[in-house]
mmCIF file of C-alpha atoms in Angstrom:
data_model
loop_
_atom_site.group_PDB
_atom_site.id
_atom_site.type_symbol
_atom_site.label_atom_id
_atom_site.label_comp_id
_atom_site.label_asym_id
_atom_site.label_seq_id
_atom_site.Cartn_x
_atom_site.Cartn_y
_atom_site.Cartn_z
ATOM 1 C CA UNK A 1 0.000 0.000 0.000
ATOM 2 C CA UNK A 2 1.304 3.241 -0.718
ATOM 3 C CA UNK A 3 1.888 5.819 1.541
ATOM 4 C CA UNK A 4 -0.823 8.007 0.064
ATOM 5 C CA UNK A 5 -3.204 5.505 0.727
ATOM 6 C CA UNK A 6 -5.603 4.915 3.243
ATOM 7 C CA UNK A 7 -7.065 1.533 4.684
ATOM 8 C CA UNK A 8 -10.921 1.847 4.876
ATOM 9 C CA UNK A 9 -11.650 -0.793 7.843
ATOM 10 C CA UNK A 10 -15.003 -2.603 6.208
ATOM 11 C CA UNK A 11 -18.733 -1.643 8.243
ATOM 12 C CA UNK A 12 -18.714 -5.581 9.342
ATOM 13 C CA UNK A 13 -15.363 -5.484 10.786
ATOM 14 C CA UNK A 14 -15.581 -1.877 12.352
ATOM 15 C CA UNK A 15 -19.216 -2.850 13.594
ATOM 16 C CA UNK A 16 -17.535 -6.066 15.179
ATOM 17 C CA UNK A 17 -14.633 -4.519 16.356
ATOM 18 C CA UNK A 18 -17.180 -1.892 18.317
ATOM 19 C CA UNK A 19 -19.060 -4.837 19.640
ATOM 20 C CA UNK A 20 -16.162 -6.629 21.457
ATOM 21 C CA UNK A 21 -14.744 -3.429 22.745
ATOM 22 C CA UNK A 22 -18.258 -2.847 24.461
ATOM 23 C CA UNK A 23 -18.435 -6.528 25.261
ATOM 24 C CA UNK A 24 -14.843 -6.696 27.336
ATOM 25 C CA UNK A 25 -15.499 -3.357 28.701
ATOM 26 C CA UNK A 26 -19.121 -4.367 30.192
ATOM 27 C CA UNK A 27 -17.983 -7.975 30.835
ATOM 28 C CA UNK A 28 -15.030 -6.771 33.078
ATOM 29 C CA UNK A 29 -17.264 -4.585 34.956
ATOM 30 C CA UNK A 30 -19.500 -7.336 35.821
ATOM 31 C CA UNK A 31 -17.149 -9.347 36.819
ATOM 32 C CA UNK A 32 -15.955 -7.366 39.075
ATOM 33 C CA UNK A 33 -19.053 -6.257 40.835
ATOM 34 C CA UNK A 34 -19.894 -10.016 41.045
ATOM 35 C CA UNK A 35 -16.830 -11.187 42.330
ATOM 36 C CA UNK A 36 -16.386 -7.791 45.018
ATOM 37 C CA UNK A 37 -20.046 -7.608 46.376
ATOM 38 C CA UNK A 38 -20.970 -11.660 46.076
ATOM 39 C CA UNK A 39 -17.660 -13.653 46.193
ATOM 40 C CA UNK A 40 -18.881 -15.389 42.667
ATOM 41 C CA UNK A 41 -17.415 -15.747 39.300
ATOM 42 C CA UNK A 42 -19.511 -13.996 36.580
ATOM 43 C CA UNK A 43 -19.564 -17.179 34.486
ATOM 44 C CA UNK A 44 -20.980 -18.927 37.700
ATOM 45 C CA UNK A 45 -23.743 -16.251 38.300
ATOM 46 C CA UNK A 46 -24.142 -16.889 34.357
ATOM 47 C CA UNK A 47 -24.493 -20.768 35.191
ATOM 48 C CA UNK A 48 -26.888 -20.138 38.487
ATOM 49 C CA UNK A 49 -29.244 -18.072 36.165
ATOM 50 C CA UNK A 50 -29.929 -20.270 33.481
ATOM 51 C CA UNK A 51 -30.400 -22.884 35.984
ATOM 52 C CA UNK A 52 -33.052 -21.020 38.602
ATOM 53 C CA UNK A 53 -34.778 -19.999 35.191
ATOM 54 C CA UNK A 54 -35.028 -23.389 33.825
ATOM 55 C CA UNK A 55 -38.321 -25.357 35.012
ATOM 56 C CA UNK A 56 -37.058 -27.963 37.839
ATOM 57 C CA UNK A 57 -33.871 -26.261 38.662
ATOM 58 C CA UNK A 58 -31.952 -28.535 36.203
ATOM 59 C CA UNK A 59 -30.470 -28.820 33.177
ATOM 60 C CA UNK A 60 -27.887 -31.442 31.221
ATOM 61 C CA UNK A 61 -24.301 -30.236 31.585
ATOM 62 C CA UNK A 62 -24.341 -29.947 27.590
ATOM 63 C CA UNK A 63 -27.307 -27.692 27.563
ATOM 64 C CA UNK A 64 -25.673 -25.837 29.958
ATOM 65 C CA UNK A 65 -22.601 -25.134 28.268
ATOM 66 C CA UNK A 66 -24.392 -24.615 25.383
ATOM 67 C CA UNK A 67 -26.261 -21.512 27.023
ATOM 68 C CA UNK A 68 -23.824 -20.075 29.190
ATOM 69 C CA UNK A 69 -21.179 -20.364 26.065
ATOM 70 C CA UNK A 70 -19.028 -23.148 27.472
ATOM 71 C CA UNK A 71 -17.078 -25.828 26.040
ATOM 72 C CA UNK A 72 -17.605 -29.524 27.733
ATOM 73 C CA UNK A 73 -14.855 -29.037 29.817
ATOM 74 C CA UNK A 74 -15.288 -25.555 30.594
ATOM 75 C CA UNK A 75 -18.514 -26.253 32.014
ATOM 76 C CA UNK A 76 -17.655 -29.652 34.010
ATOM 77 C CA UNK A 77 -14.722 -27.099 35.959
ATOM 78 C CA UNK A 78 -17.438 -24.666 36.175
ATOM 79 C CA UNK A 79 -19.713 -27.119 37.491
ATOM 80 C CA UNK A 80 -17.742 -28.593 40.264
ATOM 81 C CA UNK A 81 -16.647 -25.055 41.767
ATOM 82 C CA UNK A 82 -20.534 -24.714 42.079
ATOM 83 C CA UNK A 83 -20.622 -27.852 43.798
ATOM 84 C CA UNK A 84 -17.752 -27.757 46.248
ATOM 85 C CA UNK A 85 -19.473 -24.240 47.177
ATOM 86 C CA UNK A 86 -23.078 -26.157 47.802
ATOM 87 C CA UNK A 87 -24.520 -24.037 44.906
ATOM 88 C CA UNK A 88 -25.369 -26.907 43.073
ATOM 89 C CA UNK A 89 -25.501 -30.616 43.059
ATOM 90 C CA UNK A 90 -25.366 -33.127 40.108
ATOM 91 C CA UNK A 91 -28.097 -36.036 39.390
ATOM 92 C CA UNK A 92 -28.063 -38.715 36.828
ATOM 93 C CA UNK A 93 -31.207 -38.780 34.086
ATOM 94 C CA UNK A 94 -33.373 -41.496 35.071
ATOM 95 C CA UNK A 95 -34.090 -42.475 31.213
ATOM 96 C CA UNK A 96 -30.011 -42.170 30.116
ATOM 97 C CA UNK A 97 -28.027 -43.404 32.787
ATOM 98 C CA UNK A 98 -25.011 -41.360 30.717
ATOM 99 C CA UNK A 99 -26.648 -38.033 30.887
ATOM 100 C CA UNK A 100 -25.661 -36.231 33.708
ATOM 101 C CA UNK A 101 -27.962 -33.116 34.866
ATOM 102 C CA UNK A 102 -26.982 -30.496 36.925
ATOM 103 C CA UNK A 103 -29.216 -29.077 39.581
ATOM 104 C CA UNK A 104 -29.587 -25.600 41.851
ATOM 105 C CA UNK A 105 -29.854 -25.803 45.653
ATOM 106 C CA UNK A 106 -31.247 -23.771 47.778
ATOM 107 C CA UNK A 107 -28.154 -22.023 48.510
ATOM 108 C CA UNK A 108 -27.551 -21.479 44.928
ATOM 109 C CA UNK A 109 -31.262 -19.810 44.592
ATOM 110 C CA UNK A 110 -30.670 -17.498 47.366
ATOM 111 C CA UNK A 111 -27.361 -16.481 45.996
ATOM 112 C CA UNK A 112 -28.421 -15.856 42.573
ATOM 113 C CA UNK A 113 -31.344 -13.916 44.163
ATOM 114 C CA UNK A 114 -28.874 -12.087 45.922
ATOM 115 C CA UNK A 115 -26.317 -11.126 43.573
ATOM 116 C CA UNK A 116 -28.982 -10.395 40.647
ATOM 117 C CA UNK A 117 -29.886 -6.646 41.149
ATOM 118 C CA UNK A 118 -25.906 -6.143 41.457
ATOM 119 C CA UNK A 119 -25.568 -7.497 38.088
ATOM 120 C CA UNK A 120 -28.452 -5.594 36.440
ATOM 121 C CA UNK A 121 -27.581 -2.491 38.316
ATOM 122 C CA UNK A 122 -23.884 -2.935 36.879
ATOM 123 C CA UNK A 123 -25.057 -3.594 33.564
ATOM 124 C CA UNK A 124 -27.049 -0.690 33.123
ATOM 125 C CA UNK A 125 -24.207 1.323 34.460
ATOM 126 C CA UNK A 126 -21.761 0.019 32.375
ATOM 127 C CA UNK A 127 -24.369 0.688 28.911
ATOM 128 C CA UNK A 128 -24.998 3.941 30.394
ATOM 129 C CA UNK A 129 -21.235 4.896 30.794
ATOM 130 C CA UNK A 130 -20.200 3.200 27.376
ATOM 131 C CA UNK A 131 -23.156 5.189 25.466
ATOM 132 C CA UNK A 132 -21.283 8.257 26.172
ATOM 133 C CA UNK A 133 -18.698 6.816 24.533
ATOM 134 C CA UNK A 134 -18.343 8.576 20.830
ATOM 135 C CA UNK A 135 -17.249 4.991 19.273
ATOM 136 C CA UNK A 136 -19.864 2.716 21.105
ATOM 137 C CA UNK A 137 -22.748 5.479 21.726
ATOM 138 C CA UNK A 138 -24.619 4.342 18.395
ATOM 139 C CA UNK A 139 -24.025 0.932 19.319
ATOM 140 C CA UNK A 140 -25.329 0.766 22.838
ATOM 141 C CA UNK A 141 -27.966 3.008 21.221
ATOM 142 C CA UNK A 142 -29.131 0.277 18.728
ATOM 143 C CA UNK A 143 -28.541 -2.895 21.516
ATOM 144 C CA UNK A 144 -31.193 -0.456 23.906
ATOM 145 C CA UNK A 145 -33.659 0.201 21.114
#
């Protein structure tokens, strides 16, 4: 390229580029607050949420990952932290002894209960903060609308 020229970064990849700048900046501040206020992992919270919102309080480790945007082993190391902590508990599925579900306790409920409005409250600051943001404004603008 010559030294005239300039290197127009394509709408896809500038669009992109926008969204994982918001999505490490918001990310990080969740994190954060979740770790600081509730002594929990934001991937854990993640993991707590999808499984107090699914029906019985359970769901197959696959699903899981699947959800929370885990790979298999991800989720298994993910799982047993939730355990040792009495957050959750596994169980085996009565029609596939192979499947293996994971299931919320009590304690897990009351934590995610707990660390929920610290997360939304976060979030919204975190949008609020990046829409001010020349680069992301438009962005968080469209994700809001």
């Amino acid at each position: 390229m010559s030294a005239g020229a300039t290197s127009a970064i394509p709408v896809d990849a500038k669009t992109w580029d926008g969204v994982v700048t918001l999505h490490g900046r918001v990310e990080h501040l969740l994190a954060r607050a979740l770790q600081r206020r509730h002594g929990i992992g934001l991937s854990e919270f993640r993991a707590l949420c999808r499984l107090s919102n699914a029906g019985d309080g359970e769901l197959r480790m696959q699903e899981l990952a699947d959800l929370i945007g885990l790979n298999q082993s991800s989720v298994s190391r993910l799982v047993a932290r939730l355990e040792d902590a009495g957050l959750t508990r596994r169980d085996m599925c009565p029609k596939d002894r192979r499947g293996v579900y994971t299931v919320i306790t009590e304690e897990g409920r009351a934590l995610q209960e707990k660390a929920a409005p610290t997360y939304q409250a976060t979030l919204t600051e975190a949008l609020d903060a990046a829409s001010s943001d020349p680069g992301l404004g438009p962005l968080v603008a469209l994700l809001r609308s």
